[in-house]
mmCIF file with all atom_site columns, C-alpha atoms in Angstrom:
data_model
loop_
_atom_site.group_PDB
_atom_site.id
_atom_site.type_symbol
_atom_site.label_atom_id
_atom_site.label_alt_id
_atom_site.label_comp_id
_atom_site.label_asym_id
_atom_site.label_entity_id
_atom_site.label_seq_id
_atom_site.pdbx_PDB_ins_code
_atom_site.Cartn_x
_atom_site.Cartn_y
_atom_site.Cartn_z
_atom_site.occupancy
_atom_site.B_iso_or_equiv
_atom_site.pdbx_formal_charge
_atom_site.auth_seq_id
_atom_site.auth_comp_id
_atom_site.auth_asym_id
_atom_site.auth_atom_id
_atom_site.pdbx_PDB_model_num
ATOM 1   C CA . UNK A 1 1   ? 0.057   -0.690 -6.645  1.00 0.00 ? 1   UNK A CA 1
ATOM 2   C CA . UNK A 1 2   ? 3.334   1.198  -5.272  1.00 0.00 ? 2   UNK A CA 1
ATOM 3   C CA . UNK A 1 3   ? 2.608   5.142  -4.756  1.00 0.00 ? 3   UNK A CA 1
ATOM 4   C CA . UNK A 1 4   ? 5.108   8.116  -3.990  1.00 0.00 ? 4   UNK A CA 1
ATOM 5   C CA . UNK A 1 5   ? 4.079   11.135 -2.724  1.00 0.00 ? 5   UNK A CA 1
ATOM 6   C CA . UNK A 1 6   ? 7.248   12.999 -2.664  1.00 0.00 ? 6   UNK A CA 1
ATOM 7   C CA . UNK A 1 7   ? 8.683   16.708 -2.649  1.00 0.00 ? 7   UNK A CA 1
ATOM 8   C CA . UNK A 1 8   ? 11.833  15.917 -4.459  1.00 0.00 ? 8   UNK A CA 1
ATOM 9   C CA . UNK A 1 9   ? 13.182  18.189 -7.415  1.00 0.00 ? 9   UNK A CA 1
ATOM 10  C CA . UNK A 1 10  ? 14.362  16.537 -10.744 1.00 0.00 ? 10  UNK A CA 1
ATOM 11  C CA . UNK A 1 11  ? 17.651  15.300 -9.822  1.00 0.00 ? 11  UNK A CA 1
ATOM 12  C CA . UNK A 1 12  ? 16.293  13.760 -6.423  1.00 0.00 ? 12  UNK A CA 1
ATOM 13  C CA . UNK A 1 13  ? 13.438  11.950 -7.768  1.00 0.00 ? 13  UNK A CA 1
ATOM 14  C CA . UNK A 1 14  ? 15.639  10.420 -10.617 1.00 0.00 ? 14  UNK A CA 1
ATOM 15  C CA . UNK A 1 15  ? 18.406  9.389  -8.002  1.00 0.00 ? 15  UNK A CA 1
ATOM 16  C CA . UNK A 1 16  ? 15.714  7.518  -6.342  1.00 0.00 ? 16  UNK A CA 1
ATOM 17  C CA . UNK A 1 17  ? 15.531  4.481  -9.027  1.00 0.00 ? 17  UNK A CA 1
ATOM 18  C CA . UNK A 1 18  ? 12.054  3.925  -9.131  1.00 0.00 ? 18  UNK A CA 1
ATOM 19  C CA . UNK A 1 19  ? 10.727  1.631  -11.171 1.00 0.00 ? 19  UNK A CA 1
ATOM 20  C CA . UNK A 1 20  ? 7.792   2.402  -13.408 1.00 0.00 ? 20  UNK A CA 1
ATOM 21  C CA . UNK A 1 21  ? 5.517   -0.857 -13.155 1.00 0.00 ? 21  UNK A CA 1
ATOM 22  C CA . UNK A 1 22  ? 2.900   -0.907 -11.053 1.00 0.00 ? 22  UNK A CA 1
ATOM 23  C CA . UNK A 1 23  ? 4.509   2.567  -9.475  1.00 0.00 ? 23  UNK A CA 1
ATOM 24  C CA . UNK A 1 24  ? 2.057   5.954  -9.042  1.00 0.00 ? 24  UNK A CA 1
ATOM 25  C CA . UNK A 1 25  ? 4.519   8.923  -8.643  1.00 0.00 ? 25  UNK A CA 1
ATOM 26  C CA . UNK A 1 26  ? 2.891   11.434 -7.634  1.00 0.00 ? 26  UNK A CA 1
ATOM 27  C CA . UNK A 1 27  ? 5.197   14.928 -7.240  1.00 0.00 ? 27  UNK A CA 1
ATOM 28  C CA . UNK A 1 28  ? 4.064   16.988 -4.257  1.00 0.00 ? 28  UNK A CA 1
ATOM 29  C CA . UNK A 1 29  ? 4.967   20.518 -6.103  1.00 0.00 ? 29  UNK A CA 1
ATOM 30  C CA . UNK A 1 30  ? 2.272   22.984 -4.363  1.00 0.00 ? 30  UNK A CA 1
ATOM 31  C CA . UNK A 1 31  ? 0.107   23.254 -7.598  1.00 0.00 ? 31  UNK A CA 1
ATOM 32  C CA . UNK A 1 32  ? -2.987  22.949 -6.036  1.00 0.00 ? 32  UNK A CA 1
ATOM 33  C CA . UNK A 1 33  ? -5.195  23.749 -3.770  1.00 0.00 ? 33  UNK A CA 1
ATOM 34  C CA . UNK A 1 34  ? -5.418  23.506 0.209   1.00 0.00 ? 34  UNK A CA 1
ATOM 35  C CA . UNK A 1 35  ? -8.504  21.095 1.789   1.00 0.00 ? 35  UNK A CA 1
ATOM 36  C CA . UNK A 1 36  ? -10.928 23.521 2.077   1.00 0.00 ? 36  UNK A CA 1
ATOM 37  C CA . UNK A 1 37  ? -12.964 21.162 5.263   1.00 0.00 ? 37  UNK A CA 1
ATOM 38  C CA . UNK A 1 38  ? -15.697 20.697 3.265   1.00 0.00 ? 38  UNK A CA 1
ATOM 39  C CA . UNK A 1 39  ? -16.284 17.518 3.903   1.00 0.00 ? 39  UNK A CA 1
ATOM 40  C CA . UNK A 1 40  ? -17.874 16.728 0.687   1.00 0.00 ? 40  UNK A CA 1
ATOM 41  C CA . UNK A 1 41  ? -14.765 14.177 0.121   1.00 0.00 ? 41  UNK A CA 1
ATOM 42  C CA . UNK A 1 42  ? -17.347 12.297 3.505   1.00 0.00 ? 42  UNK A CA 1
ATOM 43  C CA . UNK A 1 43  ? -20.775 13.158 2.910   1.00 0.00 ? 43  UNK A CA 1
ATOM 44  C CA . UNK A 1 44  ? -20.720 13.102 -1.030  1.00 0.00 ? 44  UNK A CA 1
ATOM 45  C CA . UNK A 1 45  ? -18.292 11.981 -3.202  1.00 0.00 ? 45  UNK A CA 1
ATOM 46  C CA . UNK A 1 46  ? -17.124 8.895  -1.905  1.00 0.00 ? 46  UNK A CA 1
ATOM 47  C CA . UNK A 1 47  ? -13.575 9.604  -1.487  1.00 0.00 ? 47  UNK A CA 1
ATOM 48  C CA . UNK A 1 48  ? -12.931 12.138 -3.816  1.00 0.00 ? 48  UNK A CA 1
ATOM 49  C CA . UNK A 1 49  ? -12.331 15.360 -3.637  1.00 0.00 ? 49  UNK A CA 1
ATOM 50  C CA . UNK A 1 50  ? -14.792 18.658 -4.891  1.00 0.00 ? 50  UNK A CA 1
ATOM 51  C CA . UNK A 1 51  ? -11.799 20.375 -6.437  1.00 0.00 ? 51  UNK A CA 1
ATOM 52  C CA . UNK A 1 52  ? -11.175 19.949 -9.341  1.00 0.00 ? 52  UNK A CA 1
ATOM 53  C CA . UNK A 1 53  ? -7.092  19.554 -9.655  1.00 0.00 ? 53  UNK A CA 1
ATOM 54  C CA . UNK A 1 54  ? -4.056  16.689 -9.590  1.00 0.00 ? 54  UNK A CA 1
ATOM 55  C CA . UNK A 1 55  ? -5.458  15.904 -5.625  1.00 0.00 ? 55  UNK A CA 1
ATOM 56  C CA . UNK A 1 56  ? -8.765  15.232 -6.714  1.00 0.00 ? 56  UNK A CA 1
ATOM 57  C CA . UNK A 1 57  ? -8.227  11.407 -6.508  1.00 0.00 ? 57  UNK A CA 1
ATOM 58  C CA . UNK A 1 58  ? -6.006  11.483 -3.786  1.00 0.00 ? 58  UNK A CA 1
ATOM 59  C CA . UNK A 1 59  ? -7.716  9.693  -1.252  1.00 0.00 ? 59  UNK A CA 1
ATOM 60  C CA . UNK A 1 60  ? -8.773  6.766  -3.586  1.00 0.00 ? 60  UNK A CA 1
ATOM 61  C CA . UNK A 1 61  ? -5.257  6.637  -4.906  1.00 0.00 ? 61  UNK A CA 1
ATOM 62  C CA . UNK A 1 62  ? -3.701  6.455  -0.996  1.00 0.00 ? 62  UNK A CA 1
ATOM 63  C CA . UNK A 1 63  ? -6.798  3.747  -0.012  1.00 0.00 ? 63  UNK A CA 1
ATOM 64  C CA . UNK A 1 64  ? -5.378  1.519  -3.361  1.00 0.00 ? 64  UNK A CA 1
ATOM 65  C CA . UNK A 1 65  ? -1.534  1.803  -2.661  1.00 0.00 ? 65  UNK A CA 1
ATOM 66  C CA . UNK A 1 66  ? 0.296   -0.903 -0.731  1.00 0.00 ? 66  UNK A CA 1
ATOM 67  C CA . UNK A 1 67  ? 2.692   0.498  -0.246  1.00 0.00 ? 67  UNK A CA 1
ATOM 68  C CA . UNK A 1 68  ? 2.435   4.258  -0.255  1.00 0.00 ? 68  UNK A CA 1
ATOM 69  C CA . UNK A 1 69  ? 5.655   5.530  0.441   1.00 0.00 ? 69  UNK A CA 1
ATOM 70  C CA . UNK A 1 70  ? 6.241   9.141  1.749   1.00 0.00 ? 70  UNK A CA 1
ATOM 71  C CA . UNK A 1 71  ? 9.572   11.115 0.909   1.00 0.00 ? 71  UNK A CA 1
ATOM 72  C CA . UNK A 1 72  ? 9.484   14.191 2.462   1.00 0.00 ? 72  UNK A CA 1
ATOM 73  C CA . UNK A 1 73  ? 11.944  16.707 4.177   1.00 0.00 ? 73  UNK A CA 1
ATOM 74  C CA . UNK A 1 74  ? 12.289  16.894 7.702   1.00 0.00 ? 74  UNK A CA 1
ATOM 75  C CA . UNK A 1 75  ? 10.459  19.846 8.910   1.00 0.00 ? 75  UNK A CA 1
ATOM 76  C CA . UNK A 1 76  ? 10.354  20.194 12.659  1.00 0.00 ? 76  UNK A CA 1
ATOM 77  C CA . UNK A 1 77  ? 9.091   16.763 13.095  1.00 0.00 ? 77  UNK A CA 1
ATOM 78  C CA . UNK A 1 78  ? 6.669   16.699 10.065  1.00 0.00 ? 78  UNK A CA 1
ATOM 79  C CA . UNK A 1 79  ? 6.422   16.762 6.809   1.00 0.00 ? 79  UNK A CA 1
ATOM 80  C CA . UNK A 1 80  ? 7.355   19.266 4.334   1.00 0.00 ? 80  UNK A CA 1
ATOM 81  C CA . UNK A 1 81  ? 4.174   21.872 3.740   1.00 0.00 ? 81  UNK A CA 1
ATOM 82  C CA . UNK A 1 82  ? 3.955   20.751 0.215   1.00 0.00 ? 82  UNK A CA 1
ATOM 83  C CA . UNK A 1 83  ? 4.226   17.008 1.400   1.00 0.00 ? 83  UNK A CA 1
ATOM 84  C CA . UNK A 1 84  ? 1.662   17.784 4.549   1.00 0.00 ? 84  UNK A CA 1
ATOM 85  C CA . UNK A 1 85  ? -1.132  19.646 2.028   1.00 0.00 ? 85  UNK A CA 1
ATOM 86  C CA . UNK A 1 86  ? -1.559  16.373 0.058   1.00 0.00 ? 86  UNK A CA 1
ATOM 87  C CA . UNK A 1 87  ? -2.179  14.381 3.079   1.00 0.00 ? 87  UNK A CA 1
ATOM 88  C CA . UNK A 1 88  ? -4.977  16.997 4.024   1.00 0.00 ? 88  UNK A CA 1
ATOM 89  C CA . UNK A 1 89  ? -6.570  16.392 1.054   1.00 0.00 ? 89  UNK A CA 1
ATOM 90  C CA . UNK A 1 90  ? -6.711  12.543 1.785   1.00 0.00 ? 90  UNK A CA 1
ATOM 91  C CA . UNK A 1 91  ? -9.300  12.897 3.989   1.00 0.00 ? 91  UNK A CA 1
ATOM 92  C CA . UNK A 1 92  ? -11.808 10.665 2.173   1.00 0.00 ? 92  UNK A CA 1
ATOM 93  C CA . UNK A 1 93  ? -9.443  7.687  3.163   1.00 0.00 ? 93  UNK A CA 1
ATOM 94  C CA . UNK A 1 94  ? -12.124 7.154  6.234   1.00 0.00 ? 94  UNK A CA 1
ATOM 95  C CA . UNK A 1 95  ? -15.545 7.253  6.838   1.00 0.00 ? 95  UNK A CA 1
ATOM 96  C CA . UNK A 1 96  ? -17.264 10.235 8.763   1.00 0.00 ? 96  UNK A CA 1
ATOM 97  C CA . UNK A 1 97  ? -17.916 7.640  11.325  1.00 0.00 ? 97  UNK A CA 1
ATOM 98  C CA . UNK A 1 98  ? -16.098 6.333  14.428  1.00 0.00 ? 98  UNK A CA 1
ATOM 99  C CA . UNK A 1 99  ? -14.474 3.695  16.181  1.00 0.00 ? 99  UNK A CA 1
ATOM 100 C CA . UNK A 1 100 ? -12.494 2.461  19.132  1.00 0.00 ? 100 UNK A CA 1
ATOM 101 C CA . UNK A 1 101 ? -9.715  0.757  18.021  1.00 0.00 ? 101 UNK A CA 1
ATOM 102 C CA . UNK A 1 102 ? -6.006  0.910  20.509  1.00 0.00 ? 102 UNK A CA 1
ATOM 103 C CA . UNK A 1 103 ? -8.220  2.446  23.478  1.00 0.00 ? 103 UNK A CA 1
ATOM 104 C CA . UNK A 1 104 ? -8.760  5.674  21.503  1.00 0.00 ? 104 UNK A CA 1
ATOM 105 C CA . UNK A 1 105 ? -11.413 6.728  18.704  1.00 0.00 ? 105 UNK A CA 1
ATOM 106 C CA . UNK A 1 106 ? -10.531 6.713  15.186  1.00 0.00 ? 106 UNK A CA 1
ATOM 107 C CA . UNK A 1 107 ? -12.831 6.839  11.862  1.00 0.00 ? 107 UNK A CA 1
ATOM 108 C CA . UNK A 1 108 ? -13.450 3.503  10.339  1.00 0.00 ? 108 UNK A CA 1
ATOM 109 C CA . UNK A 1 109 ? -11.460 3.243  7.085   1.00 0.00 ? 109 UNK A CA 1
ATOM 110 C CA . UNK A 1 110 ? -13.308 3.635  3.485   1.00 0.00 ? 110 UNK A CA 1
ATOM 111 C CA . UNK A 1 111 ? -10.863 0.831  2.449   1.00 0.00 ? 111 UNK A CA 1
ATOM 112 C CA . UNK A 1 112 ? -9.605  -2.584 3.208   1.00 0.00 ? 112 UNK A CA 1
ATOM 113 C CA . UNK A 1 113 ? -6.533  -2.631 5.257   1.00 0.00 ? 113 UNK A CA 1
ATOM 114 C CA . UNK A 1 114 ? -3.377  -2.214 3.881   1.00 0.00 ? 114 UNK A CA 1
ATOM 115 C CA . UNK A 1 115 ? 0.199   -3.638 4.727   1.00 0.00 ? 115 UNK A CA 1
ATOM 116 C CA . UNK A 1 116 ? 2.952   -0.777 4.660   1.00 0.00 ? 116 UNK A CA 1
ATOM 117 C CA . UNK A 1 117 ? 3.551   2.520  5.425   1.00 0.00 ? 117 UNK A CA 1
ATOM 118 C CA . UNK A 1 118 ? 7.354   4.065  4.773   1.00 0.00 ? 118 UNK A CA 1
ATOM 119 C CA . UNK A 1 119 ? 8.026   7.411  5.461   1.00 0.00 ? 119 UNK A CA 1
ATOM 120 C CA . UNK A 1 120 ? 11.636  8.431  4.293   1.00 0.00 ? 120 UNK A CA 1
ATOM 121 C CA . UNK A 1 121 ? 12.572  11.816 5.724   1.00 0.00 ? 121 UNK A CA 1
ATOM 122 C CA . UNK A 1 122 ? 15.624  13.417 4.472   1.00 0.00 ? 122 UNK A CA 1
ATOM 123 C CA . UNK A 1 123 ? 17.506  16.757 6.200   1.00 0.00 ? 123 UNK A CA 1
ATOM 124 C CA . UNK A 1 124 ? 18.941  17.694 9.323   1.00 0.00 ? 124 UNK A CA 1
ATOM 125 C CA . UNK A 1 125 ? 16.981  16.244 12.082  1.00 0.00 ? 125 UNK A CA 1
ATOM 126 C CA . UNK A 1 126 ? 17.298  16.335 16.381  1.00 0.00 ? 126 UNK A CA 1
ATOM 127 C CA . UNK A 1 127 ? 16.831  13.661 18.141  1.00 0.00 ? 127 UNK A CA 1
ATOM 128 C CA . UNK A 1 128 ? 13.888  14.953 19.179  1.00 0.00 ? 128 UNK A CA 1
ATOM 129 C CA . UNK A 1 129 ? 12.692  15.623 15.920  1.00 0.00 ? 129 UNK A CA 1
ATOM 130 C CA . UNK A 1 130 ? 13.366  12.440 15.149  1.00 0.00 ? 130 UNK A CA 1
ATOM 131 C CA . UNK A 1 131 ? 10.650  10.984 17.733  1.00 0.00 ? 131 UNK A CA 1
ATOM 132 C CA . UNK A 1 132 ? 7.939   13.645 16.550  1.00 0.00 ? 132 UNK A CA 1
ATOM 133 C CA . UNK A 1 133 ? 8.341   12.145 12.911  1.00 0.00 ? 133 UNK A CA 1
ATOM 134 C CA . UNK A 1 134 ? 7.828   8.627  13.981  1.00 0.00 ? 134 UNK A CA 1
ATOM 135 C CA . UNK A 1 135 ? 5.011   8.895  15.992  1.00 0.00 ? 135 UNK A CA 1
ATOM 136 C CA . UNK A 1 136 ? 3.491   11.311 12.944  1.00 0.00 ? 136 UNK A CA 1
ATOM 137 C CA . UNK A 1 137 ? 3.929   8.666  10.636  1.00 0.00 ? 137 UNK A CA 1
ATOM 138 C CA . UNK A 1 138 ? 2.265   5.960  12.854  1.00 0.00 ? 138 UNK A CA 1
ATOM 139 C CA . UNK A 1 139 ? -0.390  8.193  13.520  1.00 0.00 ? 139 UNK A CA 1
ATOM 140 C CA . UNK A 1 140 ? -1.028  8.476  10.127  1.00 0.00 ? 140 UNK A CA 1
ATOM 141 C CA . UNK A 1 141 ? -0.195  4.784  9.201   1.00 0.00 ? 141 UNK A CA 1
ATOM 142 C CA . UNK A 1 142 ? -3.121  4.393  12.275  1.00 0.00 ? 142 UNK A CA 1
ATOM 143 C CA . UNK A 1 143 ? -5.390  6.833  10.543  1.00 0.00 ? 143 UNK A CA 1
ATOM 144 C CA . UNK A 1 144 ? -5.162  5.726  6.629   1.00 0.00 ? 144 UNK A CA 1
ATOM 145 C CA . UNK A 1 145 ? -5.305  1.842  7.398   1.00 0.00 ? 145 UNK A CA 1
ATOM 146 C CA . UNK A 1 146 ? -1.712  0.278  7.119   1.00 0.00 ? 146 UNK A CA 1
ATOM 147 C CA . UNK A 1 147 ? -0.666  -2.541 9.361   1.00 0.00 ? 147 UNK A CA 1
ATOM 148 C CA . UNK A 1 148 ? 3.152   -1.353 9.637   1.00 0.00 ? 148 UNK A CA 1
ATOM 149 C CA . UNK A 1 149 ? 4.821   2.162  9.575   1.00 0.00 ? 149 UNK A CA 1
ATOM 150 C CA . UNK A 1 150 ? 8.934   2.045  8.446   1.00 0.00 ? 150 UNK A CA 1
ATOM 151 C CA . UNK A 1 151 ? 10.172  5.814  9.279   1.00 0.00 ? 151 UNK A CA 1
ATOM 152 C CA . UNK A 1 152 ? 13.661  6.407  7.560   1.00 0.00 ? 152 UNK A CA 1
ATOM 153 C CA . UNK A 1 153 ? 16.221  9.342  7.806   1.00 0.00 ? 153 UNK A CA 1
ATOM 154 C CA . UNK A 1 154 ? 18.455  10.126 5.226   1.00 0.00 ? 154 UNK A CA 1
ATOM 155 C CA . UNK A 1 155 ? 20.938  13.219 5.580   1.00 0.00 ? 155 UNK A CA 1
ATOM 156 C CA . UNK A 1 156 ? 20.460  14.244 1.834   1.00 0.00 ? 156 UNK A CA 1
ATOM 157 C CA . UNK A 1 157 ? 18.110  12.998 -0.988  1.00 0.00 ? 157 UNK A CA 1
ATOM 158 C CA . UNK A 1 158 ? 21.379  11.519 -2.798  1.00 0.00 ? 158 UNK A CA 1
ATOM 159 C CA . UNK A 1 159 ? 21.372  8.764  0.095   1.00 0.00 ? 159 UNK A CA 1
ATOM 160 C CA . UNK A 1 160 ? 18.078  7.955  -0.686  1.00 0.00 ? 160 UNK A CA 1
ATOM 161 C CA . UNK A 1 161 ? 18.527  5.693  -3.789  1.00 0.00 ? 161 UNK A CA 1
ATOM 162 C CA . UNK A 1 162 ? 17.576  1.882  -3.521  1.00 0.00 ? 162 UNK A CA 1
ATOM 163 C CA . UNK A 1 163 ? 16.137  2.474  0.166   1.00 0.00 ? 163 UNK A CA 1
ATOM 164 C CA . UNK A 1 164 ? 12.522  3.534  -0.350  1.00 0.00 ? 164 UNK A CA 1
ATOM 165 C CA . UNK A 1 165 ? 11.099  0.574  -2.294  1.00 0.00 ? 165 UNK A CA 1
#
């Protein structure tokens, strides 16, 4: 299953193309709440989250998608807040336990492996900006179990059509 966390407005997101089958789009509009560090997402739950709101299954939903595909603006390297507050609340991705994998410690995964990661940042960007955003996103492709990370920059959303999927 294909997922999209995105920050898009209307227009962007139906520029895009997406298609609907086997597609999870998942709007990242700021309706909800901020991971809290509870940890219960670990120790508890299994993966999902205590609060009840649209993140609630958001770590199961990222541990099922291959690929998950990340549009996001280009905000000093990172994400966009709204884009960067979902991915917080992914946490329950891993296991409260560790690892050495790469000559550094990482938590062991909560699910099987999974084969892409593509981050499409639109915006102006620097250079160095530019670097910060790729080694984010394969950090992250590192952290939530992909085997590749694809990092894209678009000048506008309107260039993104037919080069996210």
């Amino acid at each position: 299953m294909r997922t999209v966390i995105h920050d898009l407005n209307a227009e962007g997101l139906a520029a895009l193309g997406l298609p609907e089958e086997d597609t999870v789009i998942f709007h990242a509009d700021g309706r909800y709440a901020p991971c809290r560090g509870c940890f219960q997402c670990w120790l508890k739950n299994a993966g999902f989250c205590v609060m009840k709101d649209s993140l609630r299954h958001m770590g199961a939903l990222i541990g099922q998608s291959d690929p998950l595909i990340i549009v996001s603006r280009c905000c000093y390297g990172g994400y966009s807040s709204k884009v960067k507050a979902v991915l917080d609340r992914a946490i329950g991705t891993s296991l409260p336990f560790f690892t050495w994998r790469g000559g550094q410690t990482h938590h062991i995964g909560r699910y099987p492996q999974r084969r892409l990661l593509r981050v499409c940042f639109y915006g102006d960007c620097t250079a160095l900006e530019r670097q910060i955003a790729k080694e984010l996103a394969e950090r992250n492709r590192l952290n939530l179990g992909y085997e590749k990370a694809e990092v894209r920059f678009f000048q506008n959303p309107a260039q993104l059509g037919g080069h996210i999927v």
